[in-house]
Amino acid sequence: DTAVSQTPKYLVTQMGNDKSIKCEQNLGHDTMYWYKQDSKKFLKIMFSYNNKELIINETVPNRFSPKSPDKAHLNLHINSLELGDSAVYFCASSRGEGGYTFGSGTRLTVV
Amino acid sequence: GDSVTQMEGPVTLSEEAFLTINCTYTATGYPSLFWYVQYPGEGLQLLLKATKADDKGSNKGFEATYRKETTSFHLEKGSVQVSDSAVYFCALTHRGTDKLIFGTGTRLQVFP
């Protein structure tokens, strides 16, 4: 059983399109996150949700909108995609204090 | 703000060599410290952690000691294997924040 699963694994799309990435965790964790990893492997937090409530929003453009229908799911919707959005997006969950479990990532390529 | 600084890579070693990847941090108070590993094409996996000064985290032959006096958390392994080739990330978080702050990652390449 995959603890944190993301779909799709790869996403290629044109500029201006809207796309969503889905994430589900079966660990019973209360907190979920989205991280962005750029081409130089740098990882930066985008959002965190605790039990469906937004906790962290790291000055991400409002084209990015997370949605948490329940504490096991955190989806990321991106409007009007731009070339600079190309990256690997990681979902993660935790019970607290940095002990994260990461998904395997979604590689987004905007052309 | 809080930050983590790692040595730049890639670090290239022969199998069975000794590994050190340096990590220093800047943070107020007493953060928890972590090493994560990312194998090619995969997500990050927690390798080890330490939550207070002088704690030593260890896993799979890797170890790191939380040194508050030098604000460091260097990763070491006595004898690396080809299968250890990956990107290693040092990270910190504060109690109650749940926000992991990562270093830039260090790529390790081990050759037979």
mmCIF file of C-alpha atoms in Angstrom, chain B residues 66 74 105 108:
data_model
loop_
_atom_site.group_PDB
_atom_site.id
_atom_site.type_symbol
_atom_site.label_atom_id
_atom_site.label_comp_id
_atom_site.label_asym_id
_atom_site.label_seq_id
_atom_site.Cartn_x
_atom_site.Cartn_y
_atom_site.Cartn_z
ATOM 1 C CA TYR B 66 23.215 17.611 16.477
ATOM 2 C CA HIS B 74 26.959 16.756 9.283
ATOM 3 C CA GLY B 105 20.630 19.258 -1.492
ATOM 4 C CA LEU B 108 26.339 11.911 -4.028
#
